[in-house]
CSV table of C-alpha atoms and ligand atoms in Angstrom, one decimal:
chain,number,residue,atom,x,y,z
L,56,UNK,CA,345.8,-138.4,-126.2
L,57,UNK,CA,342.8,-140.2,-125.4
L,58,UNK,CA,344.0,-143.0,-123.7
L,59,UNK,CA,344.7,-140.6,-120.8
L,60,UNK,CA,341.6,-138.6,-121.2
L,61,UNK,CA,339.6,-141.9,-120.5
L,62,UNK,CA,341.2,-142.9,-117.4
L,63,UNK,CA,340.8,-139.3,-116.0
L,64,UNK,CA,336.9,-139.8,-116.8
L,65,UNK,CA,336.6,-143.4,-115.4
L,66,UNK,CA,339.1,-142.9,-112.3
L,67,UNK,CA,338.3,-138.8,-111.6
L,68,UNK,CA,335.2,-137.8,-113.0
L,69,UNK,CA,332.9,-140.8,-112.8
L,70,UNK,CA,333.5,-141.6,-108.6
L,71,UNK,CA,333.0,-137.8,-108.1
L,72,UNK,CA,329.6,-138.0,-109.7
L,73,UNK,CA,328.7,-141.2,-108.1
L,74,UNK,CA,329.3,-139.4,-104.8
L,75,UNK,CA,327.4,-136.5,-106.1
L,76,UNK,CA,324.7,-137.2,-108.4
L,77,UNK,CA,322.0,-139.7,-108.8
L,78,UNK,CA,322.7,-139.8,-112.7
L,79,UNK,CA,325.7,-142.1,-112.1
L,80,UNK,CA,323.2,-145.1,-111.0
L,81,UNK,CA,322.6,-145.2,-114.8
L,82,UNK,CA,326.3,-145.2,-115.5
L,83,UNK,CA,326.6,-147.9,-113.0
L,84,UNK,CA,324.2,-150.2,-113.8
L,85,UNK,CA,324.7,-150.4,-117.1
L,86,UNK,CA,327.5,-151.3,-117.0
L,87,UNK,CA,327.6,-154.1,-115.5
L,88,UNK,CA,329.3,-157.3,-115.6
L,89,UNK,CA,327.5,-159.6,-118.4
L,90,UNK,CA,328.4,-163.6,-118.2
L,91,UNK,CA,331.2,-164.4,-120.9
L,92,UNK,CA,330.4,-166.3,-124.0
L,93,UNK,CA,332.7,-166.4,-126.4
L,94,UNK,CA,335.4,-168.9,-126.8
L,95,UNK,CA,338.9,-168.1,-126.6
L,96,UNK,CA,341.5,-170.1,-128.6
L,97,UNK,CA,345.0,-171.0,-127.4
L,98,UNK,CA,346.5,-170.3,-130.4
L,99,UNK,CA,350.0,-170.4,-129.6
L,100,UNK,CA,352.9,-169.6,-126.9
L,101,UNK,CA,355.4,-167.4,-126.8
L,102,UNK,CA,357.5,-169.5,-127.0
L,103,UNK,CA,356.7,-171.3,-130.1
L,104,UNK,CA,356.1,-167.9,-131.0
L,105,UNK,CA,359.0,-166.6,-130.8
L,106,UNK,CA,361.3,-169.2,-132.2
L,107,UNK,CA,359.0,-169.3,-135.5
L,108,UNK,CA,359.5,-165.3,-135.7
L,109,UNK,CA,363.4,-166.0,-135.4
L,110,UNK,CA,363.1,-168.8,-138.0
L,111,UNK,CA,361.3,-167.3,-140.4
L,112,UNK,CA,362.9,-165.1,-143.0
L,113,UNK,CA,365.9,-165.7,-140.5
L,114,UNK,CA,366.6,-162.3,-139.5
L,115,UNK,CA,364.0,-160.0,-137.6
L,116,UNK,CA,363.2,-160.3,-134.1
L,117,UNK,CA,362.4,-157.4,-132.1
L,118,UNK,CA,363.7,-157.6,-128.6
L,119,UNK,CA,361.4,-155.9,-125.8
L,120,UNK,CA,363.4,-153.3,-125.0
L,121,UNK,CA,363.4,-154.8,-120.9
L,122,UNK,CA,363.8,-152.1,-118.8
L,123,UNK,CA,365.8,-153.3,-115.3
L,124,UNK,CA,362.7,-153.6,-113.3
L,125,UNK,CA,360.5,-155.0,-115.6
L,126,UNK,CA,359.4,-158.3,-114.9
L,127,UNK,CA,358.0,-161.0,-117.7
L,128,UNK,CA,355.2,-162.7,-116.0
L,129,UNK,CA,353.2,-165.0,-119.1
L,130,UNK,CA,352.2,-164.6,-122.7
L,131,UNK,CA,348.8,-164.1,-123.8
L,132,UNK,CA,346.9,-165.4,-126.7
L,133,UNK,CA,344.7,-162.9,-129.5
L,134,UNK,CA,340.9,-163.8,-129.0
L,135,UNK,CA,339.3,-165.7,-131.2
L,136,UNK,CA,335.3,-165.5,-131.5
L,137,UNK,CA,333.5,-168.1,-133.2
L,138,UNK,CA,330.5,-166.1,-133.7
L,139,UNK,CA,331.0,-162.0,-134.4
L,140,UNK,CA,329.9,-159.7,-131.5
L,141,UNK,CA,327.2,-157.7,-131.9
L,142,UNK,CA,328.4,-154.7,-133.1
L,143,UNK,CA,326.1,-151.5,-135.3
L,144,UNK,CA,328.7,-150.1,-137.4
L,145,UNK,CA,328.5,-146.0,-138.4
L,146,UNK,CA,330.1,-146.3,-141.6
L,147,UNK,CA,331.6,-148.6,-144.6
L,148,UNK,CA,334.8,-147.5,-146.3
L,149,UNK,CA,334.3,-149.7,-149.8
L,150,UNK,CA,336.5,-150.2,-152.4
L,151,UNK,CA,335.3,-152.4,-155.4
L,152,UNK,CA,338.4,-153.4,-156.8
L,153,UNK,CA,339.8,-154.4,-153.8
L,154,UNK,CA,341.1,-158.1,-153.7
L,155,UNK,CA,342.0,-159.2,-150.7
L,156,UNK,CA,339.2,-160.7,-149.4
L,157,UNK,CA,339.5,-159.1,-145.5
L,158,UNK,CA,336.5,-158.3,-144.3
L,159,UNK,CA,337.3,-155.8,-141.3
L,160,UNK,CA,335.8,-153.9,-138.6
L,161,UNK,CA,337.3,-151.3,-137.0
L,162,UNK,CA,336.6,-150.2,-132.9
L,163,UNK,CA,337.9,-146.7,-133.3
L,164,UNK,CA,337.7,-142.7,-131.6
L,165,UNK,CA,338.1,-140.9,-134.9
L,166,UNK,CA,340.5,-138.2,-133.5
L,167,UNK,CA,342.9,-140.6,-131.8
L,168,UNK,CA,345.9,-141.1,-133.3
L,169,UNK,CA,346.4,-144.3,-133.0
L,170,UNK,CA,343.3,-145.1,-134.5
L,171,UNK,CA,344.0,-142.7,-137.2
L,172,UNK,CA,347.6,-144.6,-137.9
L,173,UNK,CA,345.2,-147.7,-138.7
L,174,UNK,CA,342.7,-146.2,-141.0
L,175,UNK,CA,345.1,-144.2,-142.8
L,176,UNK,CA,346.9,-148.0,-143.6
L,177,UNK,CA,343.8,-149.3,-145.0
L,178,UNK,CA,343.3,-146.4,-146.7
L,179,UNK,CA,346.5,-146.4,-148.5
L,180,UNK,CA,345.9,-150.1,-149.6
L,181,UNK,CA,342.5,-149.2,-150.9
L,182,UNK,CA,341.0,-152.1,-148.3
L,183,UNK,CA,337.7,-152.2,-147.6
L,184,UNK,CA,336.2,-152.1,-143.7
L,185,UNK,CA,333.9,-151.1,-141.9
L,186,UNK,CA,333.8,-148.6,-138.5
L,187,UNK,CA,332.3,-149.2,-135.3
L,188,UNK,CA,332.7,-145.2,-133.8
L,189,UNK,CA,333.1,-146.4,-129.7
L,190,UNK,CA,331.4,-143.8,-126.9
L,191,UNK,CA,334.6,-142.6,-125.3
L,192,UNK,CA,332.6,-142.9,-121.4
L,193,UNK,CA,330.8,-146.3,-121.6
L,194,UNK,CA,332.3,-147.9,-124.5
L,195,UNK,CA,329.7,-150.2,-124.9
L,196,UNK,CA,331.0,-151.0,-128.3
L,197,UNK,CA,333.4,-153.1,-127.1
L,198,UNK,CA,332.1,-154.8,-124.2
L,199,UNK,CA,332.0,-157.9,-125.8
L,200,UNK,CA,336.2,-157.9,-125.4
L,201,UNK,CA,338.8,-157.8,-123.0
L,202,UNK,CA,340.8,-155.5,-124.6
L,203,UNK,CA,339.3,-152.4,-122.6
L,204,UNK,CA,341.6,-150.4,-125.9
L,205,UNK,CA,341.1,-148.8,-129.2
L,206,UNK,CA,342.0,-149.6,-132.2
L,207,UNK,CA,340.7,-153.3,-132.2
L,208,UNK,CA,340.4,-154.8,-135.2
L,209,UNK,CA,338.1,-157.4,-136.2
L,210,UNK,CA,338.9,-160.1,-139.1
L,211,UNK,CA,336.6,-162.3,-140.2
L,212,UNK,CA,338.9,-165.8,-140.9
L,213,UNK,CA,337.8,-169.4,-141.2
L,214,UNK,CA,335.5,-171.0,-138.5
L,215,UNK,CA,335.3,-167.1,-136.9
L,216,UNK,CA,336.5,-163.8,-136.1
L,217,UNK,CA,339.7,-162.8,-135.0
L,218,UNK,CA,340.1,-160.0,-132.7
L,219,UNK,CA,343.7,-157.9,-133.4
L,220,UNK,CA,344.8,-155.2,-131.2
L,221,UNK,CA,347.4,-152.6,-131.0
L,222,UNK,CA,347.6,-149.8,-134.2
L,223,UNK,CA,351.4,-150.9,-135.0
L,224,UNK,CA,351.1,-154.8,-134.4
L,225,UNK,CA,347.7,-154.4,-136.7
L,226,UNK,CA,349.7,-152.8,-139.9
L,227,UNK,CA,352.2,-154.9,-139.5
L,228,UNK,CA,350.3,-158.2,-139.8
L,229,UNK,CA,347.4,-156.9,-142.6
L,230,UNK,CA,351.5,-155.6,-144.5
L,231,UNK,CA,352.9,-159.4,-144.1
L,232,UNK,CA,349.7,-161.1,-145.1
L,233,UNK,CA,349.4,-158.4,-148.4
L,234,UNK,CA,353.0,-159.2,-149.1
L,235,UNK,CA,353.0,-162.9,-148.5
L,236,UNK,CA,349.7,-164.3,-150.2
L,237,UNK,CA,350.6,-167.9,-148.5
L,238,UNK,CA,350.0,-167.2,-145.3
L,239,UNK,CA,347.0,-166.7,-143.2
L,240,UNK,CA,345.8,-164.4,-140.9
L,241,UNK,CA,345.6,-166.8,-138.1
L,242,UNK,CA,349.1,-168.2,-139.2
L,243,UNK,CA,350.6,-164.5,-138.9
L,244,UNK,CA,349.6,-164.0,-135.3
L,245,UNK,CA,351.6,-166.4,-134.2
L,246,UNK,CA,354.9,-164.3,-135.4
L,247,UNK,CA,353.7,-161.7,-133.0
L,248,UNK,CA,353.3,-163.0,-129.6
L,249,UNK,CA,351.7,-161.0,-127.0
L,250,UNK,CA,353.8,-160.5,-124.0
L,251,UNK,CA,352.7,-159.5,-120.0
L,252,UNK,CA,354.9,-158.0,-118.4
L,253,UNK,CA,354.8,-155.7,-115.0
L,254,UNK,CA,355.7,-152.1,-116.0
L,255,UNK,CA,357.5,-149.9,-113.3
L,256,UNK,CA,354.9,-148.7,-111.9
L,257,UNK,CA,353.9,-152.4,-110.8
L,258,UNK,CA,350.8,-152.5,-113.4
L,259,UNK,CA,350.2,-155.6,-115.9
L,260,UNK,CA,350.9,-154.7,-119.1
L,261,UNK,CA,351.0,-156.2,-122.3
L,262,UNK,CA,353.5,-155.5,-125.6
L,263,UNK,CA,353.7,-157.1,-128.8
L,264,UNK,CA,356.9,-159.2,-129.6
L,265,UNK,CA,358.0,-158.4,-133.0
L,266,UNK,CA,355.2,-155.7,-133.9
L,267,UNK,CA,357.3,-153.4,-136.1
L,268,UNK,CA,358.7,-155.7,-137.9
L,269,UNK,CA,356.9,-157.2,-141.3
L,270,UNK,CA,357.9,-161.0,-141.8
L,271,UNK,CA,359.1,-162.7,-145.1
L,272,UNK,CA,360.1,-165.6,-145.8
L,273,UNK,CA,363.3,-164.9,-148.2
L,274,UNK,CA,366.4,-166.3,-146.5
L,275,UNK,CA,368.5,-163.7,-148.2
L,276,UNK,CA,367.3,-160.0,-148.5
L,277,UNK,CA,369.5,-157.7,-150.1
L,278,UNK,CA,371.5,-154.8,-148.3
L,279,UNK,CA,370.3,-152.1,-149.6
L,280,UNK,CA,366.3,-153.7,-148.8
L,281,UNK,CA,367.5,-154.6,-145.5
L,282,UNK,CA,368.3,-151.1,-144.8
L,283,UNK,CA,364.8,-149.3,-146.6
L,284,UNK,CA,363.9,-151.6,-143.4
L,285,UNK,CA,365.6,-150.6,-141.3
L,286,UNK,CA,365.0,-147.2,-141.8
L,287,UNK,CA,361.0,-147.8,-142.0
L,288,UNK,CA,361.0,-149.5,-138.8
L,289,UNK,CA,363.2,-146.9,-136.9
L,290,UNK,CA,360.9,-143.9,-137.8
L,291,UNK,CA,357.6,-146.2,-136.9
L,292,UNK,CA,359.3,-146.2,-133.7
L,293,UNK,CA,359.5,-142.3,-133.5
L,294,UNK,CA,356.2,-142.1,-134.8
L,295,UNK,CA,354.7,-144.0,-131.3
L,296,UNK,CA,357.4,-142.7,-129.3
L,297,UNK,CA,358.3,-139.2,-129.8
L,298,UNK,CA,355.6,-137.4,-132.9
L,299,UNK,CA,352.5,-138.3,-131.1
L,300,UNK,CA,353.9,-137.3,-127.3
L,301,UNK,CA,354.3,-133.6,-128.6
L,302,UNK,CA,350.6,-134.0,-129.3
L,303,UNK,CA,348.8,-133.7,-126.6
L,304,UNK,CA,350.0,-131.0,-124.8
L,305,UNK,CA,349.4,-128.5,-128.2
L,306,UNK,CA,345.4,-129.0,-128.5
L,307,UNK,CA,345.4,-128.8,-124.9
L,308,UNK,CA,347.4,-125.9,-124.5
L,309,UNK,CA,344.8,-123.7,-123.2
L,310,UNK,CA,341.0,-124.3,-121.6
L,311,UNK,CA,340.1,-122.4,-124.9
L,312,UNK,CA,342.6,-125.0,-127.4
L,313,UNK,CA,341.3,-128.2,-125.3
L,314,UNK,CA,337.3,-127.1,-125.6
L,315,UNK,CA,337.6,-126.4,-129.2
L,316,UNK,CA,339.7,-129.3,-129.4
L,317,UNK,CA,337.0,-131.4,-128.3
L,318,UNK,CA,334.2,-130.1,-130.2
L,319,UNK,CA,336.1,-130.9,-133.5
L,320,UNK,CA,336.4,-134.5,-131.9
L,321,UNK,CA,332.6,-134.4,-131.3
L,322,UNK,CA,332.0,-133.1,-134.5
L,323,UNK,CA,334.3,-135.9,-136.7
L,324,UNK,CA,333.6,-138.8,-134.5
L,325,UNK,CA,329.6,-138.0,-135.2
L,326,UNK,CA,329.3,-138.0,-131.5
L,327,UNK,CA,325.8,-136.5,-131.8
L,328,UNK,CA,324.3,-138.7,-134.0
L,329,UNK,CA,325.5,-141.7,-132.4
L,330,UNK,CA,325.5,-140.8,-128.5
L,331,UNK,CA,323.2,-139.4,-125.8
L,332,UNK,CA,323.3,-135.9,-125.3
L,333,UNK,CA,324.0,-136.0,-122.0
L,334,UNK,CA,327.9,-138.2,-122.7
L,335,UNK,CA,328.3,-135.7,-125.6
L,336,UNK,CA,328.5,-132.7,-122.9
L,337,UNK,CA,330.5,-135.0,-120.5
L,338,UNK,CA,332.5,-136.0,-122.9
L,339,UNK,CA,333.4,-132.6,-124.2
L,340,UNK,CA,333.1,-130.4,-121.1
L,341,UNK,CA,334.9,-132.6,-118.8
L,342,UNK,CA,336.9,-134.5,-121.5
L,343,UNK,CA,338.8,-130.8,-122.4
L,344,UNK,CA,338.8,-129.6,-118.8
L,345,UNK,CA,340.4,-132.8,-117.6
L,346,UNK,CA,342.8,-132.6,-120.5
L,347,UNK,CA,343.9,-129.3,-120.2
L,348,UNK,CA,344.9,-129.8,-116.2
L,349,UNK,CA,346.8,-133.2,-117.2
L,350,UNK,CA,348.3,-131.7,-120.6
L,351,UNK,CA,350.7,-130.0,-118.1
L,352,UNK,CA,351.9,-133.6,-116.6
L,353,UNK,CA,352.4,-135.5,-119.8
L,354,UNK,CA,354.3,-132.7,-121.0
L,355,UNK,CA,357.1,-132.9,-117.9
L,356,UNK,CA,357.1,-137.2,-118.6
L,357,UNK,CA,357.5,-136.8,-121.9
L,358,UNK,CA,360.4,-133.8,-122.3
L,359,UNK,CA,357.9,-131.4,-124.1
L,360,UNK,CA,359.8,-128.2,-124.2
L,361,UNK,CA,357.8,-125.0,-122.0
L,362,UNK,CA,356.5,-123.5,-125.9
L,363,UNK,CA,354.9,-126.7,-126.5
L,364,UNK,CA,354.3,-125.5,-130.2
L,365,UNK,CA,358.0,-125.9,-130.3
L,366,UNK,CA,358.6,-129.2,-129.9
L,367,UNK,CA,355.8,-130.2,-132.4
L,368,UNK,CA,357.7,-128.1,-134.8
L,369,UNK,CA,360.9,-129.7,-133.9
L,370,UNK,CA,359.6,-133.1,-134.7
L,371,UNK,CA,358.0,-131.9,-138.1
L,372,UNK,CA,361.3,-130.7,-139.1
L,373,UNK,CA,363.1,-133.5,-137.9
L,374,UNK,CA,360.6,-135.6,-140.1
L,375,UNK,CA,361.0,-133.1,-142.9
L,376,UNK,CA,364.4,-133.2,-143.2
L,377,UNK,CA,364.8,-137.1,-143.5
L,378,UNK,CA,361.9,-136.9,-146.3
L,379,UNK,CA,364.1,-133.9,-148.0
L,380,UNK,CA,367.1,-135.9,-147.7
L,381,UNK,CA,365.7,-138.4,-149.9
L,382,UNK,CA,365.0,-136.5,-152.8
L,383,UNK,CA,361.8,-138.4,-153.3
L,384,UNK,CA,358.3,-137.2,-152.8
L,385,UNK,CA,358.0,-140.0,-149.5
L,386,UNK,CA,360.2,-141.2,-147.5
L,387,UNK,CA,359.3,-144.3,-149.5
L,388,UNK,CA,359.9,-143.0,-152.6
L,389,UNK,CA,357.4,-142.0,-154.9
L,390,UNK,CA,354.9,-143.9,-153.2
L,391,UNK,CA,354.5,-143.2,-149.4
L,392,UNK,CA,356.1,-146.1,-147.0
L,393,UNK,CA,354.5,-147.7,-143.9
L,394,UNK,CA,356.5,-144.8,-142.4
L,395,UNK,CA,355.2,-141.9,-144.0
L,396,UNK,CA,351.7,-143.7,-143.6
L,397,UNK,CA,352.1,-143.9,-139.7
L,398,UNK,CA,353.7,-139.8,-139.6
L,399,UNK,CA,350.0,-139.4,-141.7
L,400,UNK,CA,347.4,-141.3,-139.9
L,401,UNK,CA,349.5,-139.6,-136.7
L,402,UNK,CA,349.1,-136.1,-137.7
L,403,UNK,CA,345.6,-136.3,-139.2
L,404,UNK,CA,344.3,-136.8,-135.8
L,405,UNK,CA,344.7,-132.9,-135.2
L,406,UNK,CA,343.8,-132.2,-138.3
L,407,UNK,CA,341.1,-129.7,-136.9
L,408,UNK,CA,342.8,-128.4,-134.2
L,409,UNK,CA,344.7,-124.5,-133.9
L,410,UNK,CA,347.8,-126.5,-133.3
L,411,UNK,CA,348.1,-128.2,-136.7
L,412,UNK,CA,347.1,-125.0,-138.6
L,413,UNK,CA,350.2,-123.3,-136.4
L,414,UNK,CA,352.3,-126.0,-137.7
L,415,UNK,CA,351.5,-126.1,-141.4
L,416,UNK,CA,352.2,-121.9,-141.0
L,417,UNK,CA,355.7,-122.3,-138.9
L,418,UNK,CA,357.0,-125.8,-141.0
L,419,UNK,CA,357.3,-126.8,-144.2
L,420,UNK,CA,355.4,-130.0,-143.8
L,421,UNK,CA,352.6,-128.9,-145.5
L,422,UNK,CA,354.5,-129.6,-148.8
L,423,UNK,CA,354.4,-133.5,-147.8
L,424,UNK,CA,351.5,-134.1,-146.0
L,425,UNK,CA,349.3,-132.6,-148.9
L,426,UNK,CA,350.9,-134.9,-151.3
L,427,UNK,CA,350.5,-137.5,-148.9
L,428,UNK,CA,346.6,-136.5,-148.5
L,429,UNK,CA,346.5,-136.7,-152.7
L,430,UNK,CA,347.9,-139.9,-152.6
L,431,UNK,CA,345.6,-141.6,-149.9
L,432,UNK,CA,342.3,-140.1,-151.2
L,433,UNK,CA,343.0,-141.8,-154.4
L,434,UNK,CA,343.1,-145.0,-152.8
L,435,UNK,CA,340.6,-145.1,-150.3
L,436,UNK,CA,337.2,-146.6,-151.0
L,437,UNK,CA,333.8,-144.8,-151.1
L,438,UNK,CA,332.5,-143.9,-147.9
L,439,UNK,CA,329.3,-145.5,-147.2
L,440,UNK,CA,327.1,-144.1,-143.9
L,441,UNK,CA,325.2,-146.2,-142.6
L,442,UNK,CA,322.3,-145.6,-140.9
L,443,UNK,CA,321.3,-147.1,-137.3
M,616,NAG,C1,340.7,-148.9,-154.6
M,616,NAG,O1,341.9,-149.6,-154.4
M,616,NAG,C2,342.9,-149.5,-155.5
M,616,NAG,C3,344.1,-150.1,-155.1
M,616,NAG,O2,343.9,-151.4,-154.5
M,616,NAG,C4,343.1,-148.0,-155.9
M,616,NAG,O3,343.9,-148.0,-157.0
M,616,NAG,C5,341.7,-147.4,-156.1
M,616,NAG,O4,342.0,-146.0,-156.5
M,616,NAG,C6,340.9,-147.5,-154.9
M,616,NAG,N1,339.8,-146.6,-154.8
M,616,NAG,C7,338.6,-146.8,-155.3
M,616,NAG,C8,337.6,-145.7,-155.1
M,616,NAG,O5,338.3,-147.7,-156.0
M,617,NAG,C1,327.1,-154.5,-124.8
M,617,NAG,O1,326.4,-153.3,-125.1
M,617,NAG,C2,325.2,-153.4,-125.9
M,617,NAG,C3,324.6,-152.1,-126.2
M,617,NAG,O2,325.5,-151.3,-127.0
M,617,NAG,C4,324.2,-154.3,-125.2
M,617,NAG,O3,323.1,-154.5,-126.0
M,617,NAG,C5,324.9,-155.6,-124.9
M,617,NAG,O4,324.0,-156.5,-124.2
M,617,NAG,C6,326.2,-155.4,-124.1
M,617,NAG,N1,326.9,-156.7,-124.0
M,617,NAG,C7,327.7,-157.0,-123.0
M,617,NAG,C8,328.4,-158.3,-123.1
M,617,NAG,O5,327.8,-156.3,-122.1
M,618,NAG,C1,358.1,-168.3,-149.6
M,618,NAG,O1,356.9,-167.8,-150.2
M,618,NAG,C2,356.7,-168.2,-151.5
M,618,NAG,C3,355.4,-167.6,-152.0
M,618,NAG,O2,355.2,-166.3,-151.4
M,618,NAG,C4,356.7,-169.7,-151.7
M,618,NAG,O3,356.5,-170.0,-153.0
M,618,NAG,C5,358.0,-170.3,-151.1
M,618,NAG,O4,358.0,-171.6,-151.2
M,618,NAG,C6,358.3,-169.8,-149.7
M,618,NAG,N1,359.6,-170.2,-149.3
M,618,NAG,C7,359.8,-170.8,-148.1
M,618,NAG,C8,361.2,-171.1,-147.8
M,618,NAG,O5,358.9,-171.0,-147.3
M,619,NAG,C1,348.7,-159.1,-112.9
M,619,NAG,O1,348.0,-160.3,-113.5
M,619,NAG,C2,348.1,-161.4,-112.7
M,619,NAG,C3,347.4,-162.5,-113.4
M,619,NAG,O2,347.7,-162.6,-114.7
M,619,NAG,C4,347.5,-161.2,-111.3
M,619,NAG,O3,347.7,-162.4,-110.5
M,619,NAG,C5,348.2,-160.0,-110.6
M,619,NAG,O4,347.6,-159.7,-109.4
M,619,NAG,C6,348.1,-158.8,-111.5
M,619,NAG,N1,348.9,-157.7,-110.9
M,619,NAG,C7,348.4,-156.5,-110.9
M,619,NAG,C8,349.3,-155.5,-110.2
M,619,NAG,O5,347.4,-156.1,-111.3
């Protein structure tokens, strides 16, 4: 939800103030171009990419699902900085008796979902990282890259820092280096290439080969593991492609929904104490009055039914009945999978809004995500603020 909430304040609300207001000369200048420093590393092709990904552990290898009009134009590589951007992180998630020696930052919004996905990963490994909370309108946070995107996560590996991007692509990578204690982080990238392709609207855009997919290196995986895989991967997929489109157009239902929406966001991002007044208003003012007009669009692309609640129900109970067909307290069992992790993280990001109390009161998910809640808060670190 926020990715289009930021590209209605830079493309629609940002040029009308410039034409009408002197207070976008500050917007303006500030953000200006600074001269590139850091070093980027050609760590591998796509190619070479690729045919390592098919080699390794012999059997995964997610195919871009090409569209017809989709055109593959190069491969990119993750950036790699030798010395760590500045950054002035808001708070520390620390866990003592966590072993696994990643030191991480996180460029996050706290409400979006994505972003949520991510934390609620590390959480559930009892990882330790810090947060960089990014201002939604100048996102000065993370000037220093040229992902212009949140999540980004930052990894501290030999020689430098390694910038990773994209929530699904991140768990999957942190998953195969906590599974695989042989490998590297900087070896791992390389089993996800990063592909640019030109979607149909005739934009660049980028995808990750392979980025629901964990890599192994056992040549021969039993059947019945192959298919927990299988299974984990395919609802992942729904996850990013069907939960979290229903979301959207529920806390912005109304101007009343999409305000109090956004003040919850202001209020668990900590917008006050770490932004100006003045982008705190912006950002909640015109943030829920440009959401509510475009909740109405994304609902038509995306096949949300005219009672809106009604599809998010839909989706719980599809999830529901997949986690009741099990038997088992997760879908994984009786300890939550990556897939019950990602349905988490997804759904957290609403936590405060009407919409999620309307579906805990019309579904039955409310059984699951509590346990789920249980289980993570027992893992996760101590939360450490820090103070600028
Ligand atoms: C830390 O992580 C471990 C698992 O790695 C977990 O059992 C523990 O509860 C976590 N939380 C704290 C506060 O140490
Ligand atoms: C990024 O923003 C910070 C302020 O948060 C500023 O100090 C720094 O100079 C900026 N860097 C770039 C590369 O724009
Ligand atoms: C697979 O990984 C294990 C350790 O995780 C290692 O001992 C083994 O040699 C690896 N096998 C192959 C074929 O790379
Ligand atoms: C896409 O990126 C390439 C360079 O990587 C550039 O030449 C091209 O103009 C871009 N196309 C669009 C539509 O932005």
């Amino acid at each position: 939800m926020w990715r289009p909430t930021f590209t209605i304040l830079r493309k629609v609300v940002f040029p009308s103030l410039k034409d009408n207001i002197r207070l976008s000369k500050i917007f303006y200048t500030t953000k200006s171009r600074l001269p590139r420093s850091t070093a980027k590393l050609t760590l591998v092709s796509a190619g070479v990419g690729v045919l390592i990904g098919a080699g390794y552990g012999g059997y995964t290898h997610y195919k871009l699902n090409s569209k017809k009009n989709v055109a593959l134009t190069e491969t990119e590589e993750y950036a790699f900085f030798q010395e760590a951007p500045k950054y002035q992180a808001h708070y520390k998630i620390i866990n003592e008796t966590d072993t696994t020696n990643l030191q991480l930052v996180l460029f996050q919004y706290q409400t979006c979902p994505f972003c949520c996905k991510v934390r609620a990963y590390l959480d559930s490994k009892g990882i330790s990282y810090e947060i960089v909370e990014v201002d939604a309108v100048l996102r000065q946070a993370i000037n220093w890259s040229d992902y212009k995107k949140v999540p980004i996560l930052l990894a501290k590996v030999d020689g430098g820092y390694q910038q990773l991007f994209d929530s699904t692509a991140i768990i999957s990578m942190l998953e195969t280096f906590l599974r695989d204690k042989t490998l590297q982080l900087h070896e791992i990238i390389k089993f996800y290439p990063i592909t640019k392709y030109i979607n149909e609207d005739g934009k660049n855009t980028t995808d990750i080969t392979n980025k629901y997919f964990i890599m192994h290196n056992s040549t021969n995986v039993h059947e019945k593991e192959k298919r927990a895989e299988n299974e984990e991967r395919e609802w992942r997929q729904w996850a990013d492609r069907v939960l979290v489109h229903t979301l959207s157009p529920n806390v912005y239902r109304t101007a009343g929904e999409a305000l109090e929406t956004f003040k919850w966001f202001e209020e668990v991002g900590g917008w006050r104490q770490s932004f100006p007044s003045w982008e705190c208003i912006l950002m909640v003012y015109g943030g829920a009055a440009a959401m509510w007009m475009i909740a109405k669009r994304l609902k038509a692309r995306h096949n949300i039914k005219d009672d809106v609640r009604q599809s998010l129900y839909d989706a719980a109970c599809t999830w529901m009945d997949a986690v009741k067909k099990k038997g088992t307290r997760f879908l994984g069992g009786e300890q939550p999978n990556l897939a019950d992790v990602t349905v988490y993280g997804v759904l957290s990001s609403i936590e405060g809004c009407q919409a999620f109390k309307d579906l805990r009161k019309n579904t039955d998910i409310g059984l699951w995500y509590d346990e789920m809640r249980k289980n993570m808060e027992s893992k996760r670190g101590r939360a450490l603020a820090i103070n600028a």
